[in-house]
mmCIF file of C-alpha atoms in Angstrom:
data_model
loop_
_atom_site.group_PDB
_atom_site.id
_atom_site.type_symbol
_atom_site.label_atom_id
_atom_site.label_comp_id
_atom_site.label_asym_id
_atom_site.label_seq_id
_atom_site.Cartn_x
_atom_site.Cartn_y
_atom_site.Cartn_z
ATOM 1 C CA MET U 211 20.030 -14.911 -16.165
ATOM 2 C CA ARG U 212 23.454 -16.590 -15.891
ATOM 3 C CA PHE U 213 24.168 -16.018 -19.560
ATOM 4 C CA ALA U 214 22.652 -12.548 -19.824
ATOM 5 C CA GLY U 215 25.974 -10.764 -19.541
ATOM 6 C CA ASP U 216 25.460 -7.021 -19.388
ATOM 7 C CA ALA U 217 21.698 -7.190 -20.007
ATOM 8 C CA PRO U 218 19.955 -9.129 -17.208
ATOM 9 C CA THR U 219 16.986 -6.735 -17.243
ATOM 10 C CA LEU U 220 16.468 -7.228 -20.989
ATOM 11 C CA THR U 221 16.677 -10.999 -20.543
ATOM 12 C CA SER U 222 14.064 -10.896 -17.808
ATOM 13 C CA ALA U 223 11.783 -8.693 -19.914
ATOM 14 C CA LEU U 224 12.083 -11.000 -22.939
ATOM 15 C CA THR U 225 11.297 -14.044 -20.810
ATOM 16 C CA THR U 226 8.177 -12.375 -19.430
ATOM 17 C CA SER U 227 7.152 -11.222 -22.908
ATOM 18 C CA ALA U 228 7.548 -14.736 -24.333
ATOM 19 C CA PHE U 229 5.434 -16.121 -21.489
ATOM 20 C CA ASN U 230 2.673 -13.579 -22.169
ATOM 21 C CA VAL U 231 2.747 -14.264 -25.933
ATOM 22 C CA GLY U 232 2.366 -17.980 -25.145
ATOM 23 C CA VAL U 233 -0.591 -17.329 -22.855
ATOM 24 C CA ALA U 234 -2.284 -15.116 -25.456
ATOM 25 C CA GLY U 235 -1.593 -17.555 -28.291
ATOM 26 C CA GLY U 236 -2.793 -20.570 -26.324
ATOM 27 C CA SER U 237 -5.940 -18.737 -25.268
ATOM 28 C CA PHE U 238 -6.645 -17.693 -28.847
ATOM 29 C CA ILE U 239 -6.190 -21.247 -30.158
ATOM 30 C CA ALA U 240 -8.316 -22.713 -27.351
ATOM 31 C CA GLY U 241 -11.035 -20.106 -28.035
ATOM 32 C CA ALA U 242 -11.011 -20.965 -31.719
ATOM 33 C CA ALA U 243 -11.255 -24.668 -30.857
ATOM 34 C CA LEU U 244 -14.167 -23.932 -28.508
ATOM 35 C CA ASP U 245 -15.929 -22.046 -31.289
ATOM 36 C CA SER U 246 -15.336 -24.901 -33.771
ATOM 37 C CA SER U 247 -17.281 -28.117 -34.168
ATOM 38 C CA LEU U 248 -15.221 -29.639 -31.324
ATOM 39 C CA GLY U 249 -17.200 -27.610 -28.796
ATOM 40 C CA VAL U 250 -16.265 -28.066 -25.153
ATOM 41 C CA THR U 251 -13.758 -30.819 -25.977
ATOM 42 C CA GLY U 252 -11.723 -28.363 -28.070
ATOM 43 C CA PRO U 253 -9.775 -26.552 -25.323
ATOM 44 C CA PRO U 254 -8.678 -29.750 -23.509
ATOM 45 C CA LEU U 255 -7.631 -31.193 -26.866
ATOM 46 C CA VAL U 256 -5.617 -28.043 -27.626
ATOM 47 C CA GLY U 257 -3.985 -28.251 -24.201
ATOM 48 C CA THR U 258 -3.066 -31.891 -24.763
ATOM 49 C CA VAL U 259 -1.541 -31.144 -28.161
ATOM 50 C CA ILE U 260 0.441 -28.195 -26.793
ATOM 51 C CA ALA U 261 1.706 -30.292 -23.853
ATOM 52 C CA ALA U 262 2.763 -33.057 -26.249
ATOM 53 C CA LEU U 263 4.562 -30.561 -28.471
ATOM 54 C CA THR U 264 6.334 -29.176 -25.405
ATOM 55 C CA LEU U 265 7.629 -32.633 -24.545
ATOM 56 C CA LEU U 266 9.214 -33.179 -27.983
ATOM 57 C CA PRO U 267 12.213 -30.847 -27.452
ATOM 58 C CA LEU U 268 12.617 -32.159 -23.911
ATOM 59 C CA ILE U 269 12.776 -35.743 -25.161
ATOM 60 C CA ALA U 270 15.212 -34.713 -27.915
ATOM 61 C CA LEU U 271 17.496 -33.076 -25.340
ATOM 62 C CA ALA U 272 17.311 -36.119 -23.079
ATOM 63 C CA VAL U 273 18.208 -38.474 -25.933
ATOM 64 C CA ARG U 274 20.999 -36.184 -27.092
ATOM 65 C CA SER U 275 22.563 -35.897 -23.638
ATOM 66 C CA THR U 276 22.581 -39.660 -23.080
ATOM 67 C CA SER U 277 24.000 -40.538 -26.501
ATOM 68 C CA GLY U 278 27.463 -39.069 -26.491
ATOM 69 C CA LYS U 279 30.108 -37.526 -24.383
ATOM 70 C CA SER U 280 29.179 -35.122 -21.669
ATOM 71 C CA ARG U 281 30.523 -31.653 -22.162
ATOM 72 C CA ILE U 282 31.714 -29.498 -19.298
ATOM 73 C CA VAL U 283 30.913 -25.896 -20.048
ATOM 74 C CA ALA U 284 32.846 -24.298 -17.214
ATOM 75 C CA HIS U 285 35.102 -25.788 -14.610
ATOM 76 C CA ARG U 286 36.975 -23.997 -11.845
ATOM 77 C CA THR U 287 40.177 -25.762 -10.855
ATOM 78 C CA ALA U 288 41.400 -23.468 -8.093
ATOM 79 C CA ALA U 289 40.083 -20.803 -5.788
ATOM 80 C CA PRO U 290 40.252 -17.320 -7.307
ATOM 81 C CA ALA U 291 43.265 -15.270 -6.294
ATOM 82 C CA HIS U 292 42.506 -12.249 -4.134
ATOM 83 C CA ALA U 293 43.757 -8.809 -5.039
ATOM 84 C CA PRO U 294 46.229 -7.304 -2.550
ATOM 85 C CA ASN U 295 43.633 -4.782 -1.325
ATOM 86 C CA ASP U 296 40.954 -7.407 -0.683
ATOM 87 C CA ARG U 297 40.108 -7.932 2.940
ATOM 88 C CA PRO U 298 38.901 -11.251 4.268
ATOM 89 C CA ALA U 299 35.196 -11.404 4.998
ATOM 90 C CA ARG U 300 34.272 -10.501 8.546
ATOM 91 C CA THR U 301 32.549 -13.031 10.681
ATOM 92 C CA PRO U 302 29.685 -11.777 12.835
ATOM 93 C CA SER U 303 30.717 -11.145 16.397
ATOM 94 C CA HIS U 304 28.585 -12.530 19.173
ATOM 95 C CA HIS U 305 28.308 -10.252 22.213
#
């Protein structure tokens, strides 16, 4: 959502769509494994393989971030200047 720019709704919709495609695809593959000669051990095996494949990019990112210089994407050095018409934030009054 931070990098969505002018399209946060589209970003949210694509994230949800990708999640649903993953659920449908995983269910289809697990159903096919259940219907195969693997029987009831098929779906857990499919889940294990998918979990292992999910860890591969995570491990690659971890190795990449530890082997090299860190990169700062954004860094704020000073407080933002206020426009002349900006009013300071009001503090709640206690009566």
